């Protein structure tokens, strides 16, 4: 048995439901101030912060649409300013339009003094794209060592996990939780969720019990945390606890997230409630396609995994995984693209993807423990 995680948060945290209500009120007030004074100091920037939290923790993809409305209005009244360029870069990064984000950052840098927000965003884009990770690791270590803040420790932990340094990543995440002195349940739930992903998805031999404990902790701190509920529901399904998965997902079904529909359909199929399952599966497909039409790069990877599951539409899965890989050459993007190519019967494409992954990632520990490495050793075959 794995004992419940000991995290030792020093200060009492704001109740999760109260925090979400406060977030919604703050978000609405920020928009009201913006409409009264669009160029008011910090108004637009605060909207970006509140909408990002809403998208990340509540799972409200309409935040991305509202941020598009924000940038459209800034273009209308303040198109050439460095401030507008930086906000554009933040929004582009949120929607995984990383090339656009870099262009906007360059525009912002050309006309203003050095900016901590821009510097941090540039680091995040490099990390999201799998670019210059070893030098980035040095910078992340330095930042985390200087501040000791959770906002620096969690990105460091995520980078260590990307590089295959799983035990060190676990230590850094736990350090962030132990040393956290704030009251926000968002920050603590974020760290718990990352620990769940680490042990439930990233390590070579997943530890589902350990991952489930961290996902439950995330939900305990933030009951509305949609992603944590989806990931924990996946573990429940894997362990044959379909009723538990259903109970996790129904409280967030009204948000309209296609991953919730997808996993709910899986649980209903497992319980032989085929009519309801088909309804939710079609809702998932429609939901993914709706999001892809508006924000292709932001949802290409998750939609590819959906279409790959159960061989639902492997050709569509390969198409989306290829788009995701073109956008960012992370090891996980290579793994997904290779798996979809194999399932779609595209042996030449899978061999090419495997060779490209070897060239870019072959010298890392992460590659040596990746399914791609096993495929290389087994004659360019990869079991999806």
CSV table of N, CA and C in Angstrom, one decimal, residues 103-251:
chain,number,residue,atom,x,y,z
A,103,UNK,N,7.1,35.5,-32.5
A,103,UNK,CA,7.1,36.7,-33.4
A,103,UNK,C,6.6,37.9,-32.6
A,104,UNK,N,5.5,37.7,-31.8
A,104,UNK,CA,5.0,38.8,-31.0
A,104,UNK,C,6.0,39.2,-29.9
A,105,UNK,N,6.7,38.2,-29.3
A,105,UNK,CA,7.7,38.5,-28.3
A,105,UNK,C,8.9,39.4,-28.9
A,106,UNK,N,9.3,39.0,-30.1
A,106,UNK,CA,10.3,39.8,-30.8
A,106,UNK,C,9.9,41.2,-31.0
A,107,UNK,N,8.6,41.4,-31.4
A,107,UNK,CA,8.1,42.8,-31.6
A,107,UNK,C,8.1,43.5,-30.3
A,108,UNK,N,7.7,42.9,-29.2
A,108,UNK,CA,7.6,43.5,-27.9
A,108,UNK,C,9.0,43.9,-27.5
A,109,UNK,N,10.0,43.0,-27.7
A,109,UNK,CA,11.3,43.2,-27.2
A,109,UNK,C,12.0,44.4,-28.0
A,110,UNK,N,11.6,44.6,-29.2
A,110,UNK,CA,12.2,45.7,-30.0
A,110,UNK,C,11.8,47.1,-29.6
A,111,UNK,N,10.8,47.2,-28.7
A,111,UNK,CA,10.3,48.5,-28.4
A,111,UNK,C,10.1,48.8,-26.9
A,112,UNK,N,10.7,47.9,-26.1
A,112,UNK,CA,10.6,48.2,-24.6
A,112,UNK,C,11.8,47.7,-23.9
A,113,UNK,N,11.8,48.1,-22.6
A,113,UNK,CA,12.9,47.6,-21.7
A,113,UNK,C,12.7,46.1,-21.4
A,114,UNK,N,13.7,45.4,-20.9
A,114,UNK,CA,13.6,44.0,-20.6
A,114,UNK,C,12.4,43.8,-19.6
A,115,UNK,N,11.7,42.7,-19.8
A,115,UNK,CA,10.4,42.5,-19.1
A,115,UNK,C,10.4,41.1,-18.5
A,116,UNK,N,10.2,40.9,-17.2
A,116,UNK,CA,10.2,39.6,-16.6
A,116,UNK,C,9.1,38.7,-17.2
A,117,UNK,N,7.9,39.3,-17.5
A,117,UNK,CA,6.8,38.5,-18.1
A,117,UNK,C,7.3,37.9,-19.4
A,118,UNK,N,7.9,38.7,-20.3
A,118,UNK,CA,8.4,38.3,-21.6
A,118,UNK,C,9.5,37.2,-21.4
A,119,UNK,N,10.4,37.4,-20.5
A,119,UNK,CA,11.4,36.4,-20.3
A,119,UNK,C,10.9,35.1,-19.9
A,120,UNK,N,9.9,35.1,-18.9
A,120,UNK,CA,9.4,33.9,-18.5
A,120,UNK,C,8.6,33.2,-19.6
A,121,UNK,N,7.9,34.0,-20.3
A,121,UNK,CA,7.1,33.4,-21.4
A,121,UNK,C,8.0,32.8,-22.5
A,122,UNK,N,9.1,33.4,-22.8
A,122,UNK,CA,10.1,32.8,-23.7
A,122,UNK,C,10.6,31.4,-23.2
A,123,UNK,N,10.9,31.4,-21.9
A,123,UNK,CA,11.3,30.1,-21.3
A,123,UNK,C,10.2,29.0,-21.5
A,124,UNK,N,9.0,29.4,-21.2
A,124,UNK,CA,7.8,28.5,-21.3
A,124,UNK,C,7.6,28.0,-22.7
A,125,UNK,N,7.8,28.8,-23.7
A,125,UNK,CA,7.7,28.4,-25.1
A,125,UNK,C,8.8,27.4,-25.4
A,126,UNK,N,10.0,27.7,-25.0
A,126,UNK,CA,11.1,26.8,-25.3
A,126,UNK,C,10.8,25.4,-24.7
A,127,UNK,N,10.3,25.4,-23.5
A,127,UNK,CA,10.0,24.2,-22.8
A,127,UNK,C,8.9,23.4,-23.5
A,128,UNK,N,7.8,24.2,-23.9
A,128,UNK,CA,6.7,23.5,-24.5
A,128,UNK,C,7.1,22.9,-25.9
A,129,UNK,N,8.1,23.5,-26.5
A,129,UNK,CA,8.5,23.1,-27.8
A,129,UNK,C,9.7,22.1,-27.8
A,130,UNK,N,10.2,21.8,-26.6
A,130,UNK,CA,11.3,20.9,-26.5
A,130,UNK,C,12.6,21.5,-27.1
A,131,UNK,N,12.8,22.8,-26.9
A,131,UNK,CA,13.9,23.5,-27.5
A,131,UNK,C,15.0,23.8,-26.4
A,132,UNK,N,16.2,23.5,-26.7
A,132,UNK,CA,17.4,23.8,-25.9
A,132,UNK,C,17.2,23.5,-24.4
A,133,UNK,N,16.7,22.3,-24.2
A,133,UNK,CA,16.3,21.9,-22.8
A,133,UNK,C,17.4,21.9,-21.8
A,134,UNK,N,18.6,21.5,-22.2
A,134,UNK,CA,19.7,21.4,-21.2
A,134,UNK,C,20.1,22.8,-20.7
A,135,UNK,N,20.2,23.8,-21.6
A,135,UNK,CA,20.5,25.1,-21.2
A,135,UNK,C,19.3,25.7,-20.4
A,136,UNK,N,18.1,25.3,-20.8
A,136,UNK,CA,16.9,25.8,-20.1
A,136,UNK,C,16.9,25.2,-18.7
A,137,UNK,N,17.4,24.0,-18.5
A,137,UNK,CA,17.4,23.4,-17.2
A,137,UNK,C,18.3,24.2,-16.3
A,138,UNK,N,19.4,24.7,-16.8
A,138,UNK,CA,20.3,25.5,-15.9
A,138,UNK,C,19.6,26.7,-15.5
A,139,UNK,N,18.9,27.4,-16.4
A,139,UNK,CA,18.2,28.6,-16.1
A,139,UNK,C,17.1,28.3,-15.1
A,140,UNK,N,16.4,27.2,-15.2
A,140,UNK,CA,15.3,26.9,-14.3
A,140,UNK,C,15.8,26.6,-12.9
A,141,UNK,N,16.9,25.9,-12.8
A,141,UNK,CA,17.6,25.6,-11.5
A,141,UNK,C,17.9,26.9,-10.9
A,142,UNK,N,18.5,27.8,-11.6
A,142,UNK,CA,18.9,29.1,-11.1
A,142,UNK,C,17.7,29.9,-10.5
A,143,UNK,N,16.7,30.0,-11.3
A,143,UNK,CA,15.5,30.7,-10.9
A,143,UNK,C,14.9,30.1,-9.7
A,144,UNK,N,14.7,28.8,-9.6
A,144,UNK,CA,14.1,28.1,-8.5
A,144,UNK,C,15.0,28.3,-7.3
A,145,UNK,N,16.3,28.2,-7.4
A,145,UNK,CA,17.2,28.4,-6.3
A,145,UNK,C,17.1,29.8,-5.7
A,146,UNK,N,17.0,30.7,-6.6
A,146,UNK,CA,17.0,32.1,-6.1
A,146,UNK,C,15.7,32.5,-5.4
A,147,UNK,N,14.6,32.0,-5.9
A,147,UNK,CA,13.3,32.4,-5.3
A,147,UNK,C,12.7,31.4,-4.4
A,148,UNK,N,12.9,30.1,-4.7
A,148,UNK,CA,12.2,29.1,-3.8
A,148,UNK,C,10.7,29.0,-4.0
A,149,UNK,N,10.2,29.8,-4.9
A,149,UNK,CA,8.7,29.9,-5.1
A,149,UNK,C,8.2,28.8,-5.9
A,150,UNK,N,7.0,28.4,-5.6
A,150,UNK,CA,6.3,27.3,-6.3
A,150,UNK,C,6.2,27.6,-7.8
A,151,UNK,N,6.0,28.9,-8.1
A,151,UNK,CA,5.8,29.2,-9.5
A,151,UNK,C,7.1,28.9,-10.3
A,152,UNK,N,8.2,28.8,-9.6
A,152,UNK,CA,9.5,28.5,-10.3
A,152,UNK,C,9.8,27.0,-10.1
A,153,UNK,N,9.4,26.4,-9.0
A,153,UNK,CA,9.7,25.0,-8.8
A,153,UNK,C,8.9,24.1,-9.7
A,154,UNK,N,7.6,24.4,-9.9
A,154,UNK,CA,6.8,23.5,-10.7
A,154,UNK,C,7.3,23.4,-12.2
A,155,UNK,N,7.6,24.5,-12.8
A,155,UNK,CA,8.2,24.4,-14.2
A,155,UNK,C,9.5,23.7,-14.2
A,156,UNK,N,10.3,23.8,-13.1
A,156,UNK,CA,11.6,23.0,-13.0
A,156,UNK,C,11.2,21.6,-12.9
A,157,UNK,N,10.3,21.2,-12.1
A,157,UNK,CA,9.9,19.8,-12.0
A,157,UNK,C,9.4,19.2,-13.3
A,158,UNK,N,8.6,20.0,-14.0
A,158,UNK,CA,8.1,19.6,-15.3
A,158,UNK,C,9.2,19.3,-16.3
A,159,UNK,N,10.2,20.2,-16.3
A,159,UNK,CA,11.3,20.1,-17.2
A,159,UNK,C,12.2,18.9,-16.9
A,160,UNK,N,12.4,18.6,-15.6
A,160,UNK,CA,13.1,17.4,-15.2
A,160,UNK,C,12.4,16.2,-15.6
A,161,UNK,N,11.1,16.2,-15.5
A,161,UNK,CA,10.3,15.0,-16.0
A,161,UNK,C,10.4,14.9,-17.5
A,162,UNK,N,10.4,16.0,-18.2
A,162,UNK,CA,10.6,15.9,-19.7
A,162,UNK,C,11.9,15.3,-20.1
A,163,UNK,N,12.9,15.5,-19.2
A,163,UNK,CA,14.3,15.0,-19.5
A,163,UNK,C,14.5,13.6,-18.9
A,164,UNK,N,13.4,13.0,-18.3
A,164,UNK,CA,13.5,11.6,-17.8
A,164,UNK,C,14.1,11.5,-16.4
A,165,UNK,N,14.2,12.7,-15.7
A,165,UNK,CA,14.8,12.7,-14.3
A,165,UNK,C,13.6,12.7,-13.4
A,166,UNK,N,13.0,11.5,-13.3
A,166,UNK,CA,11.7,11.4,-12.6
A,166,UNK,C,11.8,11.6,-11.1
A,167,UNK,N,12.7,10.9,-10.5
A,167,UNK,CA,12.9,11.1,-9.0
A,167,UNK,C,13.2,12.5,-8.6
A,168,UNK,N,14.0,13.1,-9.4
A,168,UNK,CA,14.4,14.5,-9.1
A,168,UNK,C,13.2,15.4,-9.3
A,169,UNK,N,12.4,15.1,-10.3
A,169,UNK,CA,11.2,15.9,-10.5
A,169,UNK,C,10.2,15.8,-9.4
A,170,UNK,N,10.1,14.5,-8.9
A,170,UNK,CA,9.2,14.3,-7.7
A,170,UNK,C,9.7,15.1,-6.5
A,171,UNK,N,11.0,15.1,-6.3
A,171,UNK,CA,11.5,15.8,-5.2
A,171,UNK,C,11.3,17.3,-5.3
A,172,UNK,N,11.4,17.9,-6.5
A,172,UNK,CA,11.2,19.3,-6.7
A,172,UNK,C,9.7,19.7,-6.5
A,173,UNK,N,8.8,18.9,-7.0
A,173,UNK,CA,7.4,19.1,-6.8
A,173,UNK,C,7.0,19.1,-5.3
A,174,UNK,N,7.5,18.1,-4.6
A,174,UNK,CA,7.2,18.0,-3.2
A,174,UNK,C,7.8,19.2,-2.4
A,175,UNK,N,9.0,19.6,-2.8
A,175,UNK,CA,9.6,20.8,-2.2
A,175,UNK,C,8.7,22.0,-2.4
A,176,UNK,N,8.2,22.2,-3.6
A,176,UNK,CA,7.3,23.3,-3.8
A,176,UNK,C,6.1,23.3,-2.9
A,177,UNK,N,5.5,22.1,-2.7
A,177,UNK,CA,4.4,22.0,-1.8
A,177,UNK,C,4.7,22.2,-0.4
A,178,UNK,N,5.9,21.7,0.0
A,178,UNK,CA,6.3,21.8,1.4
A,178,UNK,C,6.6,23.3,1.8
A,179,UNK,N,7.2,24.0,0.8
A,179,UNK,CA,7.6,25.4,1.1
A,179,UNK,C,6.6,26.4,0.7
A,180,UNK,N,5.5,26.0,0.2
A,180,UNK,CA,4.5,27.0,-0.3
A,180,UNK,C,3.9,27.7,1.0
A,181,UNK,N,3.8,29.0,0.9
A,181,UNK,CA,3.4,29.8,2.0
A,181,UNK,C,2.1,30.7,1.6
A,182,UNK,N,1.5,30.4,0.5
A,182,UNK,CA,0.4,31.2,0.1
A,182,UNK,C,-0.9,30.6,0.5
A,183,UNK,N,-2.0,31.1,0.0
A,183,UNK,CA,-3.3,30.6,0.4
A,183,UNK,C,-4.1,30.1,-0.8
A,184,UNK,N,-3.5,30.1,-2.0
A,184,UNK,CA,-4.2,29.8,-3.2
A,184,UNK,C,-4.3,28.3,-3.4
A,185,UNK,N,-5.5,27.7,-3.5
A,185,UNK,CA,-5.6,26.3,-3.8
A,185,UNK,C,-5.2,26.0,-5.2
A,186,UNK,N,-5.3,27.0,-6.1
A,186,UNK,CA,-4.9,26.7,-7.5
A,186,UNK,C,-3.4,26.3,-7.6
A,187,UNK,N,-2.5,26.9,-6.9
A,187,UNK,CA,-1.1,26.6,-6.9
A,187,UNK,C,-0.9,25.2,-6.4
A,188,UNK,N,-1.5,24.9,-5.3
A,188,UNK,CA,-1.2,23.6,-4.7
A,188,UNK,C,-1.9,22.4,-5.5
A,189,UNK,N,-3.1,22.7,-6.0
A,189,UNK,CA,-3.7,21.7,-6.9
A,189,UNK,C,-2.9,21.4,-8.1
A,190,UNK,N,-2.3,22.5,-8.7
A,190,UNK,CA,-1.5,22.4,-9.9
A,190,UNK,C,-0.3,21.5,-9.6
A,191,UNK,N,0.4,21.6,-8.4
A,191,UNK,CA,1.5,20.8,-8.1
A,191,UNK,C,1.1,19.3,-7.9
A,192,UNK,N,0.0,19.1,-7.2
A,192,UNK,CA,-0.5,17.8,-7.0
A,192,UNK,C,-0.8,17.1,-8.4
A,193,UNK,N,-1.5,17.9,-9.3
A,193,UNK,CA,-1.8,17.3,-10.6
A,193,UNK,C,-0.5,16.9,-11.3
A,194,UNK,N,0.5,17.7,-11.3
A,194,UNK,CA,1.7,17.4,-12.0
A,194,UNK,C,2.4,16.2,-11.4
A,195,UNK,N,2.3,15.9,-10.1
A,195,UNK,CA,2.8,14.7,-9.5
A,195,UNK,C,1.9,13.5,-10.0
A,196,UNK,N,0.6,13.7,-10.2
A,196,UNK,CA,-0.2,12.6,-10.7
A,196,UNK,C,0.2,12.3,-12.1
A,197,UNK,N,0.5,13.3,-12.9
A,197,UNK,CA,0.9,13.0,-14.3
A,197,UNK,C,2.3,12.3,-14.3
A,198,UNK,N,3.1,12.8,-13.5
A,198,UNK,CA,4.5,12.2,-13.4
A,198,UNK,C,4.4,10.7,-13.2
A,199,UNK,N,3.6,10.3,-12.1
A,199,UNK,CA,3.6,8.8,-11.8
A,199,UNK,C,2.6,8.0,-12.5
A,200,UNK,N,1.6,8.7,-13.2
A,200,UNK,CA,0.6,8.0,-13.9
A,200,UNK,C,0.8,7.9,-15.4
A,201,UNK,N,1.7,8.8,-15.9
A,201,UNK,CA,1.9,8.8,-17.4
A,201,UNK,C,3.3,8.9,-17.9
A,202,UNK,N,4.2,9.5,-17.1
A,202,UNK,CA,5.5,9.8,-17.6
A,202,UNK,C,6.6,8.7,-17.3
A,203,UNK,N,6.5,8.1,-16.1
A,203,UNK,CA,7.5,7.2,-15.8
A,203,UNK,C,7.4,5.9,-16.6
A,204,UNK,N,8.5,5.2,-16.9
A,204,UNK,CA,8.4,4.0,-17.7
A,204,UNK,C,7.5,3.0,-17.3
A,205,UNK,N,7.4,2.7,-15.9
A,205,UNK,CA,6.5,1.8,-15.3
A,205,UNK,C,5.5,2.6,-14.4
A,206,UNK,N,4.3,2.9,-15.0
A,206,UNK,CA,3.4,3.8,-14.2
A,206,UNK,C,3.0,3.2,-12.9
A,207,UNK,N,2.8,4.1,-12.0
A,207,UNK,CA,2.3,3.7,-10.6
A,207,UNK,C,0.9,4.3,-10.4
A,208,UNK,N,-0.1,3.6,-10.9
A,208,UNK,CA,-1.4,4.2,-10.9
A,208,UNK,C,-2.0,4.5,-9.5
A,209,UNK,N,-1.7,3.7,-8.5
A,209,UNK,CA,-2.1,4.0,-7.2
A,209,UNK,C,-1.5,5.3,-6.7
A,210,UNK,N,-0.2,5.5,-6.9
A,210,UNK,CA,0.4,6.7,-6.5
A,210,UNK,C,-0.1,7.9,-7.2
A,211,UNK,N,-0.3,7.8,-8.5
A,211,UNK,CA,-0.8,8.8,-9.3
A,211,UNK,C,-2.2,9.2,-8.8
A,212,UNK,N,-3.1,8.2,-8.6
A,212,UNK,CA,-4.4,8.4,-8.2
A,212,UNK,C,-4.5,9.2,-6.8
A,213,UNK,N,-3.6,8.9,-5.9
A,213,UNK,CA,-3.5,9.7,-4.7
A,213,UNK,C,-3.3,11.2,-4.9
A,214,UNK,N,-2.4,11.5,-5.8
A,214,UNK,CA,-2.1,12.9,-6.1
A,214,UNK,C,-3.3,13.6,-6.9
A,215,UNK,N,-3.9,12.9,-7.8
A,215,UNK,CA,-5.1,13.4,-8.4
A,215,UNK,C,-6.2,13.7,-7.4
A,216,UNK,N,-6.4,12.8,-6.5
A,216,UNK,CA,-7.4,13.0,-5.5
A,216,UNK,C,-7.1,14.2,-4.6
A,217,UNK,N,-5.8,14.4,-4.3
A,217,UNK,CA,-5.4,15.5,-3.5
A,217,UNK,C,-5.7,16.8,-4.3
A,218,UNK,N,-5.4,16.8,-5.6
A,218,UNK,CA,-5.7,18.0,-6.4
A,218,UNK,C,-7.2,18.3,-6.4
A,219,UNK,N,-8.0,17.3,-6.5
A,219,UNK,CA,-9.5,17.5,-6.4
A,219,UNK,C,-9.9,17.9,-5.0
A,220,UNK,N,-9.3,17.4,-4.0
A,220,UNK,CA,-9.6,17.8,-2.6
A,220,UNK,C,-9.4,19.3,-2.5
A,221,UNK,N,-8.3,19.8,-3.0
A,221,UNK,CA,-8.0,21.2,-2.9
A,221,UNK,C,-8.9,22.1,-3.8
A,222,UNK,N,-9.2,21.5,-5.0
A,222,UNK,CA,-10.0,22.3,-6.0
A,222,UNK,C,-11.0,21.3,-6.6
A,223,UNK,N,-12.2,21.2,-6.1
A,223,UNK,CA,-13.2,20.2,-6.5
A,223,UNK,C,-13.5,20.4,-8.0
A,224,UNK,N,-13.4,21.6,-8.6
A,224,UNK,CA,-13.8,21.8,-10.0
A,224,UNK,C,-12.7,21.4,-10.9
A,225,UNK,N,-11.5,21.0,-10.5
A,225,UNK,CA,-10.4,20.8,-11.3
A,225,UNK,C,-10.7,19.7,-12.4
A,226,UNK,N,-11.1,20.2,-13.5
A,226,UNK,CA,-11.6,19.3,-14.6
A,226,UNK,C,-10.5,18.3,-15.0
A,227,UNK,N,-9.3,18.7,-15.3
A,227,UNK,CA,-8.3,17.9,-15.8
A,227,UNK,C,-7.9,16.8,-14.8
A,228,UNK,N,-7.9,17.1,-13.5
A,228,UNK,CA,-7.6,16.1,-12.5
A,228,UNK,C,-8.7,15.1,-12.4
A,229,UNK,N,-9.9,15.5,-12.6
A,229,UNK,CA,-11.0,14.5,-12.6
A,229,UNK,C,-11.0,13.6,-13.8
A,230,UNK,N,-10.6,14.2,-15.0
A,230,UNK,CA,-10.5,13.3,-16.2
A,230,UNK,C,-9.4,12.3,-16.0
A,231,UNK,N,-8.2,12.7,-15.5
A,231,UNK,CA,-7.1,11.8,-15.4
A,231,UNK,C,-7.4,10.7,-14.3
A,232,UNK,N,-8.0,11.1,-13.2
A,232,UNK,CA,-8.4,10.1,-12.2
A,232,UNK,C,-9.4,9.2,-12.7
A,233,UNK,N,-10.4,9.7,-13.5
A,233,UNK,CA,-11.4,8.8,-14.1
A,233,UNK,C,-10.7,7.8,-15.1
A,234,UNK,N,-9.7,8.2,-15.8
A,234,UNK,CA,-9.0,7.2,-16.6
A,234,UNK,C,-8.4,6.1,-15.8
A,235,UNK,N,-7.8,6.4,-14.7
A,235,UNK,CA,-7.2,5.4,-13.8
A,235,UNK,C,-8.3,4.5,-13.3
A,236,UNK,N,-9.5,5.0,-12.9
A,236,UNK,CA,-10.6,4.2,-12.5
A,236,UNK,C,-11.1,3.3,-13.5
A,237,UNK,N,-11.1,3.8,-14.8
A,237,UNK,CA,-11.5,2.9,-15.9
A,237,UNK,C,-10.5,1.8,-16.1
A,238,UNK,N,-9.2,2.1,-16.0
A,238,UNK,CA,-8.2,1.1,-16.2
A,238,UNK,C,-8.3,0.0,-15.1
A,239,UNK,N,-8.7,0.4,-13.9
A,239,UNK,CA,-8.8,-0.5,-12.8
A,239,UNK,C,-10.2,-1.2,-12.7
A,240,UNK,N,-11.0,-1.0,-13.7
A,240,UNK,CA,-12.3,-1.6,-13.7
A,240,UNK,C,-13.4,-1.0,-12.8
A,241,UNK,N,-13.1,0.3,-12.3
A,241,UNK,CA,-14.1,1.0,-11.4
A,241,UNK,C,-14.9,2.0,-12.2
A,242,UNK,N,-15.7,1.5,-13.1
A,242,UNK,CA,-16.5,2.4,-14.0
A,242,UNK,C,-17.4,3.3,-13.3
A,243,UNK,N,-18.0,2.8,-12.2
A,243,UNK,CA,-19.0,3.7,-11.4
A,243,UNK,C,-18.2,4.8,-10.8
A,244,UNK,N,-17.0,4.6,-10.3
A,244,UNK,CA,-16.2,5.7,-9.8
A,244,UNK,C,-15.9,6.7,-10.8
A,245,UNK,N,-15.5,6.3,-12.0
A,245,UNK,CA,-15.2,7.2,-13.1
A,245,UNK,C,-16.5,8.0,-13.4
A,246,UNK,N,-17.6,7.4,-13.5
A,246,UNK,CA,-18.8,8.1,-13.8
A,246,UNK,C,-19.1,9.2,-12.7
A,247,UNK,N,-18.9,8.8,-11.5
A,247,UNK,CA,-19.2,9.8,-10.4
A,247,UNK,C,-18.2,11.0,-10.4
A,248,UNK,N,-17.0,10.7,-10.9
A,248,UNK,CA,-16.0,11.8,-11.0
A,248,UNK,C,-16.4,12.8,-12.1
A,249,UNK,N,-16.9,12.3,-13.2
A,249,UNK,CA,-17.1,13.1,-14.4
A,249,UNK,C,-18.5,13.8,-14.4
A,250,UNK,N,-19.5,13.3,-13.9
A,250,UNK,CA,-20.8,13.9,-13.9
A,250,UNK,C,-20.8,15.3,-13.4
A,251,UNK,N,-20.1,15.6,-12.3
A,251,UNK,CA,-20.2,17.0,-11.7
A,251,UNK,C,-19.6,18.1,-12.7
